[in-house]
Every structure is written in structure tokens, then in C-alpha cells.
Amino acid sequence: MSKLYSIDSLNEISGGDKEFMAVVAQTFLDEIPPDLASLEEAIENDNKELAYQFAHKMKPNIEMFGIDLLKQITGIESWTKTSKSTDSVLPHIELVSTTLHRVFDELKEDFDL
């Protein structure tokens, strides 16, 4: 089964340093789960300003790990600038959440964290 993330850009940044890559993976695992929970809560509470902040904060890490969620994150950011209900953004956050939880498991397994 193929991975939901890619370490190509991380590998390039680290020069192939496995120890550095493990530290970055651990940092991702320390920071992104609480940010994801806060993003989900902000959407649930229709707090668009907070939802934008968390979506925007998560974007560079999602890009760095090559996780195919930029369309959904950008969709969440765009939703925060509209008067649309939370129902319109639920498909985006559901895919983001499901995908990231699988990535968390893959990173833990791949980096023995």
C-alpha cells in the first residue's frame, strides 16, 4: 500500500540525514494533532477566524510531507471568508482528518516513534 505522505522534500532539506528526518517527523506528530483538533473544534463552533488560523498554520507542514490535502486546506481557508454554513466545509475537514490520522500512524511506524 502506498504512503499518504512523501519524504522527498524532507529528504532534500535534510540531505538524507535520517536522525534529522525523525526529529522533524516527531515535531509533526507533536504539533499537527492538537492543531487538527483545534481546527475541527473551530469549524464545529463556526469560528471562521480561528479555523483560518489553524488551517493556514498546518499548510506548510502538509506541503513539506507531500500530503495531498492542499485543495482541502485551501477550501477550508476559502470557506472562512464566506457566509456559508459549516455543512459546506464538512467534506473538506472529514477528508483532512481521516487522511492526517492515517499519516500519523504511518509516521509512527516508519520512524519508530
Coordinates of C-alpha atoms in Angstrom, one line a residue:
M1 CA 0.0 0.0 0.0
S2 CA 1.4 3.4 -0.9
K3 CA 2.0 6.0 1.7
L4 CA -0.2 9.1 2.2
Y5 CA 2.9 11.2 2.7
S6 CA 6.2 11.6 0.8
I7 CA 9.5 12.4 2.5
D8 CA 11.1 13.6 -0.8
S9 CA 11.2 17.3 0.1
L10 CA 12.2 16.4 3.7
N11 CA 14.9 14.2 2.4
E12 CA 16.2 17.0 0.2
I13 CA 16.2 19.5 3.1
S14 CA 17.9 17.1 5.4
G15 CA 20.5 15.9 2.9
G16 CA 19.3 12.3 3.8
D17 CA 20.0 12.7 7.5
K18 CA 17.7 10.1 9.0
E19 CA 18.1 11.4 12.5
F20 CA 17.0 14.9 11.4
M21 CA 14.1 13.4 9.5
A22 CA 13.0 11.5 12.6
V23 CA 13.1 14.8 14.6
V24 CA 11.0 16.6 12.0
A25 CA 8.5 13.7 11.9
Q26 CA 8.3 13.8 15.7
T27 CA 7.7 17.5 15.6
F28 CA 5.0 17.0 13.1
L29 CA 3.4 14.4 15.4
D30 CA 3.7 16.8 18.4
E31 CA 2.2 19.8 16.6
I32 CA -0.3 18.7 14.0
P33 CA -2.7 16.5 16.1
P34 CA -3.6 19.3 18.5
D35 CA -3.8 21.8 15.6
L36 CA -6.2 19.4 13.8
A37 CA -8.3 19.0 16.9
S38 CA -8.5 22.8 17.2
L39 CA -9.4 23.2 13.6
E40 CA -12.2 20.7 13.9
E41 CA -13.5 22.4 17.0
A42 CA -13.3 25.9 15.3
I43 CA -15.3 24.6 12.4
E44 CA -17.8 22.8 14.7
N45 CA -18.3 26.1 16.5
D46 CA -18.4 28.1 13.2
N47 CA -15.4 30.1 14.4
K48 CA -14.1 31.0 11.0
E49 CA -11.3 33.3 12.1
L50 CA -9.8 30.5 14.3
A51 CA -10.4 27.9 11.6
Y52 CA -8.5 30.0 9.1
Q53 CA -5.6 30.4 11.6
F54 CA -5.3 26.7 12.2
A55 CA -5.7 25.7 8.5
H56 CA -3.1 28.2 7.5
K57 CA -0.7 27.1 10.2
M58 CA -1.0 23.5 9.2
K59 CA -0.4 24.1 5.4
P60 CA 3.4 24.3 5.4
N61 CA 3.8 21.0 7.3
I62 CA 1.3 19.3 5.0
E63 CA 3.2 20.6 2.0
M64 CA 6.6 19.5 3.5
F65 CA 5.3 16.0 3.9
G66 CA 3.8 15.9 0.4
I67 CA 0.3 15.1 1.8
D68 CA -2.3 15.5 -0.9
L69 CA -4.6 17.8 1.1
L70 CA -3.8 21.3 -0.2
K71 CA -7.0 21.5 -2.1
Q72 CA -9.0 20.7 1.1
I73 CA -7.0 23.1 3.3
T74 CA -7.3 25.9 0.8
G75 CA -11.1 25.1 0.6
I76 CA -11.3 25.5 4.4
E77 CA -9.4 28.8 4.2
S78 CA -11.8 30.0 1.5
W79 CA -14.8 28.9 3.4
T80 CA -13.7 31.1 6.3
K81 CA -14.1 34.2 4.1
T82 CA -17.7 33.3 3.2
S83 CA -21.1 33.3 4.9
K84 CA -21.6 29.6 4.1
S85 CA -22.7 27.2 6.8
T86 CA -20.3 24.7 8.3
D87 CA -22.1 22.0 6.3
S88 CA -20.4 23.3 3.2
V89 CA -16.9 22.6 4.7
L90 CA -17.6 19.3 6.3
P91 CA -16.4 17.2 3.4
H92 CA -13.1 19.0 3.4
I93 CA -12.4 18.6 7.1
E94 CA -13.5 15.0 7.1
L95 CA -11.0 14.1 4.4
V96 CA -8.3 16.2 6.1
S97 CA -9.0 14.5 9.5
T98 CA -9.1 10.9 8.1
T99 CA -6.0 11.4 5.9
L100 CA -3.9 13.0 8.7
H101 CA -4.8 10.3 11.2
R102 CA -3.6 7.7 8.8
V103 CA -0.4 9.8 8.2
F104 CA 0.2 9.9 12.0
D105 CA 0.1 6.1 12.1
E106 CA 2.4 5.8 9.1
L107 CA 4.9 8.2 10.5
K108 CA 4.9 6.5 13.9
E109 CA 5.5 3.2 12.2
D110 CA 8.1 4.4 9.6
F111 CA 10.2 6.4 12.1
D112 CA 9.6 4.0 15.1
L113 CA 8.1 6.8 17.1

